[in-house]
Short mmCIF file of N, CA and C in Angstrom, two decimals:
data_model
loop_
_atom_site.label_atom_id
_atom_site.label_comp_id
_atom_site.label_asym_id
_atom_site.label_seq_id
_atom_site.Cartn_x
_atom_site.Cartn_y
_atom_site.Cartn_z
N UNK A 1 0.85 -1.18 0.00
CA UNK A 1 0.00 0.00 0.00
C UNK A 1 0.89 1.25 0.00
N UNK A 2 0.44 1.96 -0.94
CA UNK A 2 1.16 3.75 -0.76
C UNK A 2 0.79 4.36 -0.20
N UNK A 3 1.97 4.82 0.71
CA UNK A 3 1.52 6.34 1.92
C UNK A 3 0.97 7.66 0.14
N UNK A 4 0.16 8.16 1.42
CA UNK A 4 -0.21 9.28 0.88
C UNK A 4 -0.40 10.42 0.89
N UNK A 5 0.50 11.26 1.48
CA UNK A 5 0.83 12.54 2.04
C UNK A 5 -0.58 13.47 1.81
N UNK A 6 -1.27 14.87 2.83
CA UNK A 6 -2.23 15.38 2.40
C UNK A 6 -1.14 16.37 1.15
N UNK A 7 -2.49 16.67 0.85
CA UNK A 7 -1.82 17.97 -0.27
C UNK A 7 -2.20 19.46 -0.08
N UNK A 8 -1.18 19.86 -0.19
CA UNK A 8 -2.10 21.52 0.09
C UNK A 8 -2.31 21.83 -1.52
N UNK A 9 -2.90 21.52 -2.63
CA UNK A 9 -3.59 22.11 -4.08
C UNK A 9 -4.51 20.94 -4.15
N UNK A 10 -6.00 21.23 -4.54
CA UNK A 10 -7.23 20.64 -4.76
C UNK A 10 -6.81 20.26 -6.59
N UNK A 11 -7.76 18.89 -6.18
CA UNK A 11 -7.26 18.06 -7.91
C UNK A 11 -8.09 19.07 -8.49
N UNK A 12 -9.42 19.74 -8.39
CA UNK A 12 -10.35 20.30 -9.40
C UNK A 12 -9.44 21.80 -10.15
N UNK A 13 -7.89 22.10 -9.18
CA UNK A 13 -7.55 23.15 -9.39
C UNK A 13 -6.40 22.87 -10.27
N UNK A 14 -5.67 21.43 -10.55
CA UNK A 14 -5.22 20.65 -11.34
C UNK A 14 -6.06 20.36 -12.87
N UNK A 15 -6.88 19.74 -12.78
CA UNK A 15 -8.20 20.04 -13.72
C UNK A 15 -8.66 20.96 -14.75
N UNK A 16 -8.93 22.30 -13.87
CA UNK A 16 -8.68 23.16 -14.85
C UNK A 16 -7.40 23.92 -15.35
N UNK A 17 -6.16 23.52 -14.70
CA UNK A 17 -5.01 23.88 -15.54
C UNK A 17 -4.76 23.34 -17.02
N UNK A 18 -5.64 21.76 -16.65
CA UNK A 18 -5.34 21.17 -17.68
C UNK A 18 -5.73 21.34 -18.97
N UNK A 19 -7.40 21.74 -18.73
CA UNK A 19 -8.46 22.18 -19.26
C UNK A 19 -7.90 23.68 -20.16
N UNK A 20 -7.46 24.56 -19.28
CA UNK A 20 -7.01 25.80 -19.65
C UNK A 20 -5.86 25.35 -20.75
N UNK A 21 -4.94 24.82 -20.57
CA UNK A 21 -4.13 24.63 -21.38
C UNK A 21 -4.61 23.55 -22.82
N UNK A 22 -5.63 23.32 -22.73
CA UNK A 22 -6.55 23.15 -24.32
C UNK A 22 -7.03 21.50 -23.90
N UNK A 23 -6.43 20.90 -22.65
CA UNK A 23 -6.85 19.43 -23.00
C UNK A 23 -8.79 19.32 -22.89
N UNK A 24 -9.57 19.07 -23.78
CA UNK A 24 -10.86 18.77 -23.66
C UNK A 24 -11.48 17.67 -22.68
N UNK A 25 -10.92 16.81 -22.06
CA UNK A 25 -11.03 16.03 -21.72
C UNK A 25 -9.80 15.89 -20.24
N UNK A 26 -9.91 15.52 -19.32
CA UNK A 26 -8.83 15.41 -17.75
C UNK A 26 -9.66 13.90 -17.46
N UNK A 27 -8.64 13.04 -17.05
CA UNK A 27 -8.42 12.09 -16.39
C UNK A 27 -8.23 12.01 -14.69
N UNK A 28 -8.36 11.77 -13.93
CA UNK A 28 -8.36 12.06 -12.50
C UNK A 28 -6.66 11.59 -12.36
N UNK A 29 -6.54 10.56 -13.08
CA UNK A 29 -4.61 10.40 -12.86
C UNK A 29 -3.69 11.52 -13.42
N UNK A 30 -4.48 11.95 -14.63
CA UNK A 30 -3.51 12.99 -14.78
C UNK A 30 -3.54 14.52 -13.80
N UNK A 31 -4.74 14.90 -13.31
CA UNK A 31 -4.91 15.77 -12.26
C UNK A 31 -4.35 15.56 -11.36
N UNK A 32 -3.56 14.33 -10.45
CA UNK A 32 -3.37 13.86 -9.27
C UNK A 32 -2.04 13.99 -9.70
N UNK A 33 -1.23 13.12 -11.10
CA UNK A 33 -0.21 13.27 -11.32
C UNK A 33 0.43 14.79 -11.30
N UNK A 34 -0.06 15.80 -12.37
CA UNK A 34 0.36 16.91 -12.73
C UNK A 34 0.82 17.65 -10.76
N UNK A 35 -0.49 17.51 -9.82
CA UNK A 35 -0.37 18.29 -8.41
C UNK A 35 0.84 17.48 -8.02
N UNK A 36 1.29 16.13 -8.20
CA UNK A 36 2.22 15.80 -7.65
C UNK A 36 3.44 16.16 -8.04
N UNK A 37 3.71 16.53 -9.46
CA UNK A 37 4.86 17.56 -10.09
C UNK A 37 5.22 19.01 -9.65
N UNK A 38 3.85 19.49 -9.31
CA UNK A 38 3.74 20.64 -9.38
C UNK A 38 3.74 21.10 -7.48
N UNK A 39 3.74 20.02 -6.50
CA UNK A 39 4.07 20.17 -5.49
C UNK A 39 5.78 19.60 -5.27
N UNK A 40 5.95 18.76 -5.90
CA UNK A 40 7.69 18.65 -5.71
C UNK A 40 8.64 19.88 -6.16
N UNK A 41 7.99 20.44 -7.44
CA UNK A 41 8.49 21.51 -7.60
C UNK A 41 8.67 23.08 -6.47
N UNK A 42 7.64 23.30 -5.96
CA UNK A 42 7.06 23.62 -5.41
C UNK A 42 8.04 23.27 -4.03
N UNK A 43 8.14 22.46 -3.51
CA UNK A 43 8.90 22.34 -2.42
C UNK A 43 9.94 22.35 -2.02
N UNK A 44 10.61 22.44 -3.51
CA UNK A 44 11.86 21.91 -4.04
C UNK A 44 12.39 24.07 -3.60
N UNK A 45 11.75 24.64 -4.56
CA UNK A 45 11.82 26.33 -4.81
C UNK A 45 11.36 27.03 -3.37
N UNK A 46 10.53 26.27 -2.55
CA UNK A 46 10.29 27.05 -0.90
C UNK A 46 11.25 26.30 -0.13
N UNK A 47 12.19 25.73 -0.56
CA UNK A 47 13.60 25.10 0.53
C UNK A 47 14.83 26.03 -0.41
N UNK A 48 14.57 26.05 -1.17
CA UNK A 48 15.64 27.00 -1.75
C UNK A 48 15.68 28.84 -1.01
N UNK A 49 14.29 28.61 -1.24
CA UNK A 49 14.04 30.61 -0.81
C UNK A 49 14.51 30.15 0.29
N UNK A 50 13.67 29.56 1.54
CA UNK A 50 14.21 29.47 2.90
C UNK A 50 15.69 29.55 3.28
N UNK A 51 16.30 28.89 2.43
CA UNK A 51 17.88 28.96 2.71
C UNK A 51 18.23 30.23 1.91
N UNK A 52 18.20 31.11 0.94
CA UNK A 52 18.59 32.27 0.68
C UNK A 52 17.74 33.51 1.96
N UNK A 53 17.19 33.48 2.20
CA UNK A 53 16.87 33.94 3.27
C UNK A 53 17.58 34.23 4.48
N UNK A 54 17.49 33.08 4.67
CA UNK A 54 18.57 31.78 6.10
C UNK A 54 20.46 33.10 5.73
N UNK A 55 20.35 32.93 4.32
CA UNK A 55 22.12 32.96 4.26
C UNK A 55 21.84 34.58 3.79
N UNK A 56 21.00 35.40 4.05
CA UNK A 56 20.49 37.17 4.29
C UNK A 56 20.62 37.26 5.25
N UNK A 57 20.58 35.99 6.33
CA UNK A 57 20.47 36.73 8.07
C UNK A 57 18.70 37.15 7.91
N UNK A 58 17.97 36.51 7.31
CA UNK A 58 16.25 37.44 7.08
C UNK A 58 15.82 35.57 8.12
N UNK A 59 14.92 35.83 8.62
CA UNK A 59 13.77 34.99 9.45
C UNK A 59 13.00 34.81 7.81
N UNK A 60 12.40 36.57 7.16
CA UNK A 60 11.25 36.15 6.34
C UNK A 60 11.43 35.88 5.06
N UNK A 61 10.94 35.41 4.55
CA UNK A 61 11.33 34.88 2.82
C UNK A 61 10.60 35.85 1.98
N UNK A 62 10.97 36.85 1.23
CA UNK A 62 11.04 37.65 0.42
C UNK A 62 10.39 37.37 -1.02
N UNK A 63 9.59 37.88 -1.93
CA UNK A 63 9.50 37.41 -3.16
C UNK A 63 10.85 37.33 -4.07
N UNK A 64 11.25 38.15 -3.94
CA UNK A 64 12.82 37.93 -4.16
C UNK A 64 13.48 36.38 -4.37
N UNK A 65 13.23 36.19 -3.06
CA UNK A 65 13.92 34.85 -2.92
C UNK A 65 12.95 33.99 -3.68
N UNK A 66 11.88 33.93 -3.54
CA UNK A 66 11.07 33.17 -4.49
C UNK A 66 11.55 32.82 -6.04
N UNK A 67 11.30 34.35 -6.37
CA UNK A 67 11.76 34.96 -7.76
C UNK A 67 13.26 33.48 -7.80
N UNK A 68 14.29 34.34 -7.42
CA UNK A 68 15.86 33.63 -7.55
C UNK A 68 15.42 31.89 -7.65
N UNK A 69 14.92 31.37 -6.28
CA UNK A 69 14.81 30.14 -6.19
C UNK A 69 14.07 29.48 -7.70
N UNK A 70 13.39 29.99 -8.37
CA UNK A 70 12.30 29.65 -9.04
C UNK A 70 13.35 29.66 -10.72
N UNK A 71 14.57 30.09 -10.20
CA UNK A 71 14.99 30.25 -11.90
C UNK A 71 15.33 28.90 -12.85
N UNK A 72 15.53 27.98 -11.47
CA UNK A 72 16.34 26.66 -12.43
C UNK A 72 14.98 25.89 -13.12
N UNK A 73 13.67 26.34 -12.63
CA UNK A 73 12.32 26.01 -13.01
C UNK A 73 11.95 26.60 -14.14
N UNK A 74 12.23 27.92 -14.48
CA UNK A 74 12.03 28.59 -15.23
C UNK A 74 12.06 28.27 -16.98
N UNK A 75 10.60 28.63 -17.53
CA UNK A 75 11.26 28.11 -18.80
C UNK A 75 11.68 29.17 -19.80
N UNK A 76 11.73 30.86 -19.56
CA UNK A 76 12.16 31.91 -19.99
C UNK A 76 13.54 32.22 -19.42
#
């Protein structure tokens, strides 16, 4: 059996990304899949800010740091 961590993003909000981006049709695996990409990513870029933060001497995480953390994601 697979653990199954909660999620903080709702599949229906997966759904219509998918939708938005032209697919006519969403599958519930691909909604579940895509949040699970899109939260590793995601966790991956709020441990990055935290530590640029961390190495500012800042407690708070900045959009800034967001911004920076978010570049190796980036597809521009």
């Amino acid at each position: 059996m697979e653990f199954m961590k909660s999620s903080e993003l709702p599949i229906t909000a997966m759904s219509r990304i998918l939708k938005k981006a032209g697919a006519s049709s969403v599958s519930a695996e691909s909604a579940v899949e895509l949040r699970r990409v899109i939260e590793e990513i995601a966790d991956s870029i709020a441990e990055s800010a935290v530590d640029m933060a961390s190495h500012a001497k800042r407690k708070t995480v900045k959009g800034e740091d967001v911004k920076l953390a978010s570049k190796p994601f980036s597809k521009f």
